Amino acid sequence: MSTAPALDPAHTALLVMDYQPAILAALAEGGDREALLGRMEGAIADVRANGGTVAYVRVGFTEADWDTIPAGNKSFAPLAQHRVMHHEDPATAIHERLAPQDGDIIVRKTRHGGMSTTDLDQQLRERGITTLVVSGISTSGAVLSTVMDAADRDYQLYVLSDGVADPDTEVHNVLLHRVFPSRAHIIDTTELHALLRAD
């Protein structure tokens, strides 16, 4: 059983970040990707069933967004140069298996972190959210940036170890085992299920 504190669903949001076909495509094909989506379906259902909040973060660009990305931005300049990840492209939609429902938070970002280019923090605080369960692709991009930022904003943090993935397994493991534990409780989807029900 996890040593992490139980979750109060009324004050908890599950962050589902970058679960978009264009980004999932960077992961190895086959069972791993399907299993990942299956685990996330379960986690989202658990949070919903217990009255928690589900917040979706997706990356997508407008023409204006591309035009404001400086050439020196190593991560995003190539996207702007090649005009990829347009916000209306179906490949940037949230994966159909994890489709949002009425009442969910949905934000569109233009950088790695879930909060830096969105009003996510404001929307969470308006709902009284103080605890975040973080999931997403990739561990070294969206997840790393958001965990660091959210820790600085004083959220209580949980990282869903089997709800995050990265094309680089070594980096993924270092972050999960060496970096994130100083800022977040590391739990998996089975522990999430139990912590949502713990009194």
PDB file of N, CA and C in Angstrom, residues 8-12 45-54 129 196:
ATOM      1  N   ASP A   8      -8.396  13.956  -1.213  1.00  0.00           N
ATOM      2  CA  ASP A   8      -9.735  14.505  -1.050  1.00  0.00           C
ATOM      3  C   ASP A   8     -10.218  14.896  -2.449  1.00  0.00           C
ATOM      4  N   PRO A   9     -11.115  14.093  -3.051  1.00  0.00           N
ATOM      5  CA  PRO A   9     -11.494  14.354  -4.436  1.00  0.00           C
ATOM      6  C   PRO A   9     -12.002  15.774  -4.692  1.00  0.00           C
ATOM      7  N   ALA A  10     -12.657  16.371  -3.699  1.00  0.00           N
ATOM      8  CA  ALA A  10     -13.211  17.718  -3.881  1.00  0.00           C
ATOM      9  C   ALA A  10     -12.119  18.748  -4.174  1.00  0.00           C
ATOM     10  N   HIS A  11     -10.903  18.451  -3.737  1.00  0.00           N
ATOM     11  CA  HIS A  11      -9.794  19.394  -3.917  1.00  0.00           C
ATOM     12  C   HIS A  11      -8.702  18.840  -4.830  1.00  0.00           C
ATOM     13  N   THR A  12      -9.031  17.776  -5.577  1.00  0.00           N
ATOM     14  CA  THR A  12      -8.032  17.075  -6.392  1.00  0.00           C
ATOM     15  C   THR A  12      -8.386  17.153  -7.873  1.00  0.00           C
ATOM     16  N   ALA A  45     -11.780   7.583 -15.124  1.00  0.00           N
ATOM     17  CA  ALA A  45     -13.061   7.078 -14.606  1.00  0.00           C
ATOM     18  C   ALA A  45     -13.085   7.087 -13.078  1.00  0.00           C
ATOM     19  N   ASP A  46     -11.974   6.704 -12.447  1.00  0.00           N
ATOM     20  CA  ASP A  46     -11.873   6.704 -10.982  1.00  0.00           C
ATOM     21  C   ASP A  46     -12.062   8.108 -10.416  1.00  0.00           C
ATOM     22  N   VAL A  47     -11.350   9.070 -11.002  1.00  0.00           N
ATOM     23  CA  VAL A  47     -11.423  10.445 -10.504  1.00  0.00           C
ATOM     24  C   VAL A  47     -12.846  10.984 -10.682  1.00  0.00           C
ATOM     25  N   ARG A  48     -13.426  10.745 -11.846  1.00  0.00           N
ATOM     26  CA  ARG A  48     -14.816  11.194 -12.081  1.00  0.00           C
ATOM     27  C   ARG A  48     -15.783  10.561 -11.073  1.00  0.00           C
ATOM     28  N   ALA A  49     -15.663   9.245 -10.880  1.00  0.00           N
ATOM     29  CA  ALA A  49     -16.604   8.510 -10.015  1.00  0.00           C
ATOM     30  C   ALA A  49     -16.553   9.013  -8.577  1.00  0.00           C
ATOM     31  N   ASN A  50     -15.410   9.544  -8.173  1.00  0.00           N
ATOM     32  CA  ASN A  50     -15.244  10.011  -6.795  1.00  0.00           C
ATOM     33  C   ASN A  50     -15.447  11.520  -6.654  1.00  0.00           C
ATOM     34  N   GLY A  51     -15.859  12.176  -7.745  1.00  0.00           N
ATOM     35  CA  GLY A  51     -16.167  13.603  -7.651  1.00  0.00           C
ATOM     36  C   GLY A  51     -14.970  14.520  -7.802  1.00  0.00           C
ATOM     37  N   GLY A  52     -13.859  13.983  -8.313  1.00  0.00           N
ATOM     38  CA  GLY A  52     -12.693  14.831  -8.560  1.00  0.00           C
ATOM     39  C   GLY A  52     -12.809  15.547  -9.901  1.00  0.00           C
ATOM     40  N   THR A  53     -11.836  16.391 -10.175  1.00  0.00           N
ATOM     41  CA  THR A  53     -11.801  17.178 -11.412  1.00  0.00           C
ATOM     42  C   THR A  53     -10.820  16.549 -12.391  1.00  0.00           C
ATOM     43  N   VAL A  54     -11.182  16.531 -13.670  1.00  0.00           N
ATOM     44  CA  VAL A  54     -10.258  16.105 -14.713  1.00  0.00           C
ATOM     45  C   VAL A  54      -9.911  17.333 -15.543  1.00  0.00           C
ATOM     46  N   ILE A 129      -9.042  23.655  -6.080  1.00  0.00           N
ATOM     47  CA  ILE A 129      -8.105  22.532  -6.247  1.00  0.00           C
ATOM     48  C   ILE A 129      -6.765  22.870  -5.604  1.00  0.00           C
ATOM     49  N   LEU A 196      -8.149   7.456  -3.511  1.00  0.00           N
ATOM     50  CA  LEU A 196      -9.386   8.218  -3.696  1.00  0.00           C
ATOM     51  C   LEU A 196     -10.475   7.707  -2.760  1.00  0.00           C
TER      52      LEU A 196
END
